[in-house]
Coordinates of C-alpha atoms (C1' of nucleotides) in Angstrom, one line a residue:
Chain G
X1 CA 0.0 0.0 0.0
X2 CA 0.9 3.3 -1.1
X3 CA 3.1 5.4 1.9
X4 CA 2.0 8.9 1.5
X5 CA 4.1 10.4 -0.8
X6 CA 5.7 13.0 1.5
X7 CA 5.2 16.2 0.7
X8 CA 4.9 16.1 -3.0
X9 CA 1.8 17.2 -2.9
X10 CA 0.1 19.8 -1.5
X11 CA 2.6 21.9 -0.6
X12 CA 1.1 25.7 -1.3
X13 CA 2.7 27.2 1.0
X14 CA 0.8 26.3 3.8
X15 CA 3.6 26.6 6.1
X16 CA 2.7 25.7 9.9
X17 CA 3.9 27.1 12.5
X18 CA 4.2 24.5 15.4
X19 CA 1.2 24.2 17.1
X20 CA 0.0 22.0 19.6
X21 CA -2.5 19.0 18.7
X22 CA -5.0 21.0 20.1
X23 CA -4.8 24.2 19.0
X24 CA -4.6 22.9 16.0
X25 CA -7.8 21.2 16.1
X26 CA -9.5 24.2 17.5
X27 CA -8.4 26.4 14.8
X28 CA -9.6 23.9 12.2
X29 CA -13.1 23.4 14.0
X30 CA -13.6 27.4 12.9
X31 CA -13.3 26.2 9.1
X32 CA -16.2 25.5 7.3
X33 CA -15.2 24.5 3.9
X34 CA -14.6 20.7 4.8
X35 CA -11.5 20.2 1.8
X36 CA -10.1 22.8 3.5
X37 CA -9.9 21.1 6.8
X38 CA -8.9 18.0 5.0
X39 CA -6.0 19.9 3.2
X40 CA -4.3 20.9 7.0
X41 CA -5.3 17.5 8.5
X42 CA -3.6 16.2 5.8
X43 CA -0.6 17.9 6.3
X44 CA -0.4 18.6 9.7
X45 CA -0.5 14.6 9.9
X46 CA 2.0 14.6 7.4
X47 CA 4.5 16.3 9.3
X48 CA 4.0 14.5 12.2
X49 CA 4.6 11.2 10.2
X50 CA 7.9 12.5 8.6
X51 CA 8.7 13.7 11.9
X52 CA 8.5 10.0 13.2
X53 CA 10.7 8.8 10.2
X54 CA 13.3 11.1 11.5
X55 CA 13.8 9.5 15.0
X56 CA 12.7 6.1 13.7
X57 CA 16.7 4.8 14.3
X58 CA 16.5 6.4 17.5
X59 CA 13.6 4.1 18.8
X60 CA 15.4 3.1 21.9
X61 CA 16.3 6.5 23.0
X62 CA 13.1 8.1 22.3
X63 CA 10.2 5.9 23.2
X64 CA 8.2 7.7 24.2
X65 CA 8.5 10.3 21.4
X66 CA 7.3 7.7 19.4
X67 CA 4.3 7.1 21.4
X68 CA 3.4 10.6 21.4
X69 CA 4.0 11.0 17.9
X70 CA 2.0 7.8 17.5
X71 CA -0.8 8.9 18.9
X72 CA -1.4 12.7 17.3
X73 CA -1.0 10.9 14.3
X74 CA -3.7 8.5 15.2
X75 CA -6.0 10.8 16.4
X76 CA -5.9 12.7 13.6
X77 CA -6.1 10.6 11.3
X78 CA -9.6 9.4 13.0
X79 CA -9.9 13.2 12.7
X80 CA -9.6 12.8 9.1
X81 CA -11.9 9.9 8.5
X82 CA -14.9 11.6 10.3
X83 CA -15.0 14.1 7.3
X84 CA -14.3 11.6 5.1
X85 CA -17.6 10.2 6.1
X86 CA -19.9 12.6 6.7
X87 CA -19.1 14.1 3.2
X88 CA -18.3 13.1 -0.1
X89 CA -14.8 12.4 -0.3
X90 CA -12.2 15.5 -0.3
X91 CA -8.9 15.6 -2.4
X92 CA -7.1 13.2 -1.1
X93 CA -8.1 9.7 -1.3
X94 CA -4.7 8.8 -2.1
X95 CA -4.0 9.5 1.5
X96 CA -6.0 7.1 3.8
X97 CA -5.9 3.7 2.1
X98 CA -7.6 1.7 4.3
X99 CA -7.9 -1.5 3.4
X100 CA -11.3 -3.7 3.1
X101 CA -13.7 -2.8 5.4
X102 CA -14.2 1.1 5.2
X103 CA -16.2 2.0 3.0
X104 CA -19.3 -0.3 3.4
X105 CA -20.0 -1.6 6.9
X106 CA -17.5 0.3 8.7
X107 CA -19.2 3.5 8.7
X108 CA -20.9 3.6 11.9
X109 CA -18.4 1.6 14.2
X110 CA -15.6 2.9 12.7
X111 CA -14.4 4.9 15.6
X112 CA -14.5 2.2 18.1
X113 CA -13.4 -1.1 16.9
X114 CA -12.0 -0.7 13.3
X115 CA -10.8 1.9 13.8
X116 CA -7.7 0.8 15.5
X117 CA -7.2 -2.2 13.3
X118 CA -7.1 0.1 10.7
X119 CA -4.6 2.9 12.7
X120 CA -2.8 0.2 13.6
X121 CA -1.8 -0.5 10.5
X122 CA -1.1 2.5 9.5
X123 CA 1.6 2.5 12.2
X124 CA 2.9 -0.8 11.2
X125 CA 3.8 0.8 7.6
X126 CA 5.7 3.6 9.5
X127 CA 6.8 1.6 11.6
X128 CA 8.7 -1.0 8.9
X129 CA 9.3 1.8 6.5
X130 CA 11.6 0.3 4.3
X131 CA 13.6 -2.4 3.4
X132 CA 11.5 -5.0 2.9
X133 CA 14.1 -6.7 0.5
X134 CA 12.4 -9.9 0.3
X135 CA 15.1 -11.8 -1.1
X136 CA 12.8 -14.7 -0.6
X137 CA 14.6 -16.6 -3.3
X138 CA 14.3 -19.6 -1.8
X139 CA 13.1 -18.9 1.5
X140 CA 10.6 -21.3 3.0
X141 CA 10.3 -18.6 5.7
X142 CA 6.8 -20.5 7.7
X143 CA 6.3 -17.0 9.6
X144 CA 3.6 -16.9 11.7
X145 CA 2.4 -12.9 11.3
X146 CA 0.5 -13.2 14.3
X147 CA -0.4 -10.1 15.2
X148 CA -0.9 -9.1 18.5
X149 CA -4.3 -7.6 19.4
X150 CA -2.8 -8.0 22.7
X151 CA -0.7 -5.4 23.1
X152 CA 1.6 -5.9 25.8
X153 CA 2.3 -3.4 28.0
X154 CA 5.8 -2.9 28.3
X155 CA 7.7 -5.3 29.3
X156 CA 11.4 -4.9 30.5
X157 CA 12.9 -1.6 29.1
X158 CA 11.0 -1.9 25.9
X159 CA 8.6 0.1 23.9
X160 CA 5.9 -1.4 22.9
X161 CA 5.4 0.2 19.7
X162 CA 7.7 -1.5 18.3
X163 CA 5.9 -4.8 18.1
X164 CA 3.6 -3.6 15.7
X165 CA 6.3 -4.0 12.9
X166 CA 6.1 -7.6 13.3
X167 CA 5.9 -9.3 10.2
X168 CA 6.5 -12.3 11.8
X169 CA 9.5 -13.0 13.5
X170 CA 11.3 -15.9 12.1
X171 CA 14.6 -15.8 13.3
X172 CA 17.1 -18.0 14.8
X173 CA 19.1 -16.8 16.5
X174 CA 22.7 -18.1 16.5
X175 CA 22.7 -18.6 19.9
X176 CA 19.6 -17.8 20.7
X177 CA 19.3 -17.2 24.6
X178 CA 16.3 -19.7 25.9
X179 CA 14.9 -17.0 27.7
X180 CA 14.1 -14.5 24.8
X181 CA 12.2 -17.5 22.9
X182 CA 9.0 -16.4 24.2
X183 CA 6.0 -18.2 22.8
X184 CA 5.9 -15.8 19.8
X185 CA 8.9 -17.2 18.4
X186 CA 7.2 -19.5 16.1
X187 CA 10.5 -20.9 14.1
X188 CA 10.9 -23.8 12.0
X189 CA 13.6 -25.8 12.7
X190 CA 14.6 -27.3 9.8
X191 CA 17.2 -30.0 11.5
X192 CA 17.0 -32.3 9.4
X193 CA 20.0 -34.3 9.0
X194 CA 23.4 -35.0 10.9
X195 CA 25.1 -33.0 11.5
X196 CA 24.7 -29.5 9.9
X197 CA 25.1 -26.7 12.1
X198 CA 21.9 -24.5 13.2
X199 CA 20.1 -22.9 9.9
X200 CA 20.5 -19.1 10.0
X201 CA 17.5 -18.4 8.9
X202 CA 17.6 -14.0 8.7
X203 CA 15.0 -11.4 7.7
X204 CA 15.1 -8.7 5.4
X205 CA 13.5 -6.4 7.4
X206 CA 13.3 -4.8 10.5
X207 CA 11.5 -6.9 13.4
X208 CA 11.1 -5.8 17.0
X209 CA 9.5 -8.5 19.3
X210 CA 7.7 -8.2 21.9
X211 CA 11.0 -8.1 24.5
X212 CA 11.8 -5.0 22.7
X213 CA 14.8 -6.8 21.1
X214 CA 15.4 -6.1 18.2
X215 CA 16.1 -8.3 15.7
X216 CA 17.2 -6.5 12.4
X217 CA 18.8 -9.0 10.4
X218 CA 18.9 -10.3 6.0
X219 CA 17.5 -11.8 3.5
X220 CA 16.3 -14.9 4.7
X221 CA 18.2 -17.9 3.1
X222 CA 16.5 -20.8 4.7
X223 CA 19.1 -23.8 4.5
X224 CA 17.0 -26.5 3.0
X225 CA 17.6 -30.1 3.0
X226 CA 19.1 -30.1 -0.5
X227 CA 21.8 -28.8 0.4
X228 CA 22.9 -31.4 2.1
X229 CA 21.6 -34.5 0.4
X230 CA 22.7 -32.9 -2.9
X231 CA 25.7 -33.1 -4.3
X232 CA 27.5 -30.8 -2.0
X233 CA 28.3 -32.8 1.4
X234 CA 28.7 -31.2 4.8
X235 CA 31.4 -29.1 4.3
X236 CA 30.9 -26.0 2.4
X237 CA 28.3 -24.2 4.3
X238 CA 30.9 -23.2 7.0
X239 CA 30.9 -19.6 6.4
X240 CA 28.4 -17.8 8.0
X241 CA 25.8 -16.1 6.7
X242 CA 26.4 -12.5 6.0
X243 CA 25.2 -10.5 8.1
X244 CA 23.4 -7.5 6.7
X245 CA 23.9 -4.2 8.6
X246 CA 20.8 -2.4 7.4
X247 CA 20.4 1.1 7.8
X248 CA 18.2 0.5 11.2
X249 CA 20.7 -2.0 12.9
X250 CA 23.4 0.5 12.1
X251 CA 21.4 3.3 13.6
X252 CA 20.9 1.1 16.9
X253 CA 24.9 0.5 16.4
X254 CA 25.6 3.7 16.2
X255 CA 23.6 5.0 18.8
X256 CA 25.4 2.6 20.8
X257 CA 28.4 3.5 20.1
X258 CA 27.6 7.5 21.4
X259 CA 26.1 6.7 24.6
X260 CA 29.4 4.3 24.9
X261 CA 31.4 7.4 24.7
X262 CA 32.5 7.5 21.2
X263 CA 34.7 4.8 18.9
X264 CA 36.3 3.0 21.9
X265 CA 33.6 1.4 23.0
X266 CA 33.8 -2.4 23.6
X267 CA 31.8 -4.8 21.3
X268 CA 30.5 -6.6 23.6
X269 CA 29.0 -3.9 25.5
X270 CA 27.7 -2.2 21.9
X271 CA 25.7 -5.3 21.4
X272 CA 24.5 -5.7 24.6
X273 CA 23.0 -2.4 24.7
X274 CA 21.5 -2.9 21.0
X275 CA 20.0 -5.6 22.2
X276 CA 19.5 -6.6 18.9
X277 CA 18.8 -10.8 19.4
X278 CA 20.6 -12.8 17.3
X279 CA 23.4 -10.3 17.1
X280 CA 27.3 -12.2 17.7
X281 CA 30.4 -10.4 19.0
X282 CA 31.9 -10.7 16.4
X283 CA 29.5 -9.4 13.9
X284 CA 29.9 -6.3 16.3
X285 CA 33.1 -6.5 16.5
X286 CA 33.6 -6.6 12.8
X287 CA 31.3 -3.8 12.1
X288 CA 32.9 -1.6 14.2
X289 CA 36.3 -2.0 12.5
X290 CA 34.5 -1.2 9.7
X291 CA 33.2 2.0 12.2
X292 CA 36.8 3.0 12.7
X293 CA 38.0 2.9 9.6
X294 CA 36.0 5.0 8.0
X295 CA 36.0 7.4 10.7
X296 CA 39.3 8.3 10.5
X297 CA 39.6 8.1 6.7
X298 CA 37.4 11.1 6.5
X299 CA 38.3 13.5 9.2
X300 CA 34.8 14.7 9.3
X301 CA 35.6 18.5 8.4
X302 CA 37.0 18.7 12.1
X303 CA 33.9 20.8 13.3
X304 CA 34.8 20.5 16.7
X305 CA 37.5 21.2 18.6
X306 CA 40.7 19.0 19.3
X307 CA 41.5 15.7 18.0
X308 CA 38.0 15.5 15.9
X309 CA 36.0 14.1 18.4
X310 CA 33.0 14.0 16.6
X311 CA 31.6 12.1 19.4
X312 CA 31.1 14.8 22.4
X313 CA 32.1 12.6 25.1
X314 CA 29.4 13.2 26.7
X315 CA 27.2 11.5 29.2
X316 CA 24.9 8.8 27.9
X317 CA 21.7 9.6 26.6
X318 CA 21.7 13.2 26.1
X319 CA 24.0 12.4 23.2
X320 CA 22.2 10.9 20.3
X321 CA 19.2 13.6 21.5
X322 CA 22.0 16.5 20.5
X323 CA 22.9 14.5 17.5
X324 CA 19.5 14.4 16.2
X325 CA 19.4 18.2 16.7
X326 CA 22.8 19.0 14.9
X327 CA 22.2 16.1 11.9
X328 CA 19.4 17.9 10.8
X329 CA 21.7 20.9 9.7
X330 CA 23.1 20.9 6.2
X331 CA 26.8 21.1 8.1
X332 CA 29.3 18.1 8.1
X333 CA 31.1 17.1 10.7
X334 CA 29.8 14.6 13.6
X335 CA 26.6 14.5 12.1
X336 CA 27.6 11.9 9.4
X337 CA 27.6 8.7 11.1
X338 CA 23.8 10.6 13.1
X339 CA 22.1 11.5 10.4
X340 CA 21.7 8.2 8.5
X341 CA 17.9 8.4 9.7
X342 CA 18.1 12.0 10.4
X343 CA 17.8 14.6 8.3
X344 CA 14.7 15.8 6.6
X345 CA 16.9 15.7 3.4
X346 CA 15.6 11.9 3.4
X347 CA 12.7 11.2 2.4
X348 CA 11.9 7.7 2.6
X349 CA 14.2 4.2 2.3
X350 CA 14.8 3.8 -1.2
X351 CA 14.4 0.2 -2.0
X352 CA 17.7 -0.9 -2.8
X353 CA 19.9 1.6 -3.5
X354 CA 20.8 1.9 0.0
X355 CA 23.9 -0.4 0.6
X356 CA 26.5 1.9 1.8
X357 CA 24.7 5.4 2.0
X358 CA 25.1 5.4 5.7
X359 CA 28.5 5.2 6.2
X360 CA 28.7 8.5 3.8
X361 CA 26.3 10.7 4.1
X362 CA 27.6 14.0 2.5
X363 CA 31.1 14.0 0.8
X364 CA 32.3 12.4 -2.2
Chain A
dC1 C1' 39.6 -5.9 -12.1
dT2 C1' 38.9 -2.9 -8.0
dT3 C1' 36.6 -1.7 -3.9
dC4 C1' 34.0 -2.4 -0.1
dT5 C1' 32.5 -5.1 3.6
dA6 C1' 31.7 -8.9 6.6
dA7 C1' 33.9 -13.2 8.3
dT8 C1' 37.5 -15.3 10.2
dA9 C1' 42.2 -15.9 11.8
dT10 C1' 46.0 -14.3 14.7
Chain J
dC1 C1' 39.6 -7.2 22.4
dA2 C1' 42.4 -5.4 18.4
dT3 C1' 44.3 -6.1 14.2
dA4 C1' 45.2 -8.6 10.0
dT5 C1' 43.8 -11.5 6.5
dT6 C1' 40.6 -13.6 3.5
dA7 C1' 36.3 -14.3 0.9
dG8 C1' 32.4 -12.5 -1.8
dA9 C1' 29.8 -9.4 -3.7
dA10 C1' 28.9 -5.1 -6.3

DNA sequence: CTTCTAATAT
DNA sequence: CATATTAGAA
């Protein structure tokens, strides 16, 4: 389904100022002509949404700005369908694409119970924007999307929001720990055979579960019994799968890395505080050679003073919220390895063209 | 063929 | 854990 084009359309210069949900609301209740309404709904929730694409790497810092942002987006959007209703339908239809039930039966009990089916899934697109590279080439991939109409309430550290996302969460963790296979974790265990190691079975998208944990993996290359009982005998398959540092489990690296205190940080404590399940060492470990190469191949325009700490060495958590501020600005500098989900200059995931973008930003 | 990146070896 | 080397993909 269709993610609202940003701001491609209507964009005559209605230029908001910043207002609160409910002043907002007030000042459109004085408008009569109902496209009109529509028109500022429309944007005003369209703000609010690419505002949520901007912190959507920073999910574990900013909970609850995703609730909040959540939530005026939902109400609005409820906002929206009233008119939508009680009139013949304004400009946009492009914009609420609810799916099945809205336009017959749902008319009248639409607020209550549909209603959040239907907002829910709205979130869910948000929520996943991107990188759905389904290279299902020969995935078996037996998800079970069960989706939760329970919604948890948080549990551990987490935010719950994030388990809307889940597409189904089949995932093995290479060593998974017992206690995060929670009755969600619906895998198949293709073990057939002697004596082949554990199938890493990976996802091309962003999941969150339900412990918060997020699991952020590739394309999911289910090892099938063929591989075995063809040709090929057990060797072979030794190397490991690779992993796939998309653009959101680099965000949660690289947030780790800040509230570490900068490139020195210790793998082992970058994982743990991604808590990204499924995650090794040494993948971290890896990736953040990868890190420190490339930050000191570009000097980052030395914005700040002494030896180029891009990193204030600052006390945890206020950092990434700093870093969100500064990536938004044009300027180099330490916002390069922030702003891969920052700035407004991004619009949306492309599909595939994404592969290294993160790492460089600006330059070249 | 070169470069980039993740895996693996030291 | 850090660094070096290797393997694979783009």
């Amino acid at each position: 389904m269709g993610l609202n084009s940003p701001e491609l359309n209507l964009d005559l210069s209605t230029f908001y100022v910043p207002k609160t949900i409910s002043e907002f609301l007030t000042e459109l209740s004085v408008i009569d002509d109902i496209s009109e309404k529509s028109l500022k709904l429309n944007d005003y929730v369209h703000m609010l949404e690419d505002e949520m694409r901007k912190i959507n790497g920073f999910k574990p810092q900013l909970p609850l700005c995703m609730l909040l942002l959540n939530d005026a987006i939902m109400r609005l959007k409820e906002e929206t369908m009233h008119y939508k209703e009680r009139d013949f339908r304004p400009v946009m239809e492009e914009f609420i694409s609810l799916k099945g039930n809205s336009d017959e039966d749902g008319r009248t009990k639409m607020s209550s119970d549909c209603s959040d089916k239907k907002n829910w899934m709205n979130i869910a697109q948000l929520w996943s924007t991107n990188i759905n590279r389904v290279t299902t080439k020969d995935s078996v991939l037996d998800i079970k999307a069960r989706d939760e109409e329970e919604n948890h309430s948080a549990i551990k550290n987490s935010f719950q929001l994030c388990s809307i996302g889940n597409k189904g969460g089949a995932f093995v963790p290479f060593r998974g720990q017992p206690s995060l296979a929670t009755k969600e974790e619906k895998v198949v265990l293709p073990i057939h055979g002697p004596s082949i190691r554990a199938p890493v079975a990976e996802m091309g998208f962003t999941d969150l579960n339900l412990e918060g944990n997020a699991k952020i993996g590739c394309a999911p290359s289910l090892v099938t019994d063929q591989m075995m009982s063809e040709g090929k005998s057990e060797h072979q398959q030794q190397k490991k799968q690779r992993r796939c540092w998309s653009p959101e489990l680099h965000g949660l690296f690289v947030n780790a890395i800040q509230q570490l205190g900068g490139a020195r940080a210790i793998p082992k404590q970058i994982r743990e505080l991604m808590q990204v399940d499924g995650l090794t060492n040494d993948e971290v470990k890896s990736h953040l050679q990868r890190y420190k190469l490339h930050i000191q191949k570009l000097p980052a325009s030395s914005a700040y003073p002494s030896n180029g700490s891009w990193l204030a060495r600052d006390q945890y958590g206020n950092v990434s919220m700093a870093n969100i501020g500064h990536s938004c600005s044009p300027q180099a500098g330490s916002g390069k390895w922030v702003s891969i989900t920052g700035c407004d200059s991004m619009e949306e995931e492309e599909d595939e063209k994404s592969e290294s973008h993160s790492w460089k930003v600006q330059l070249h």
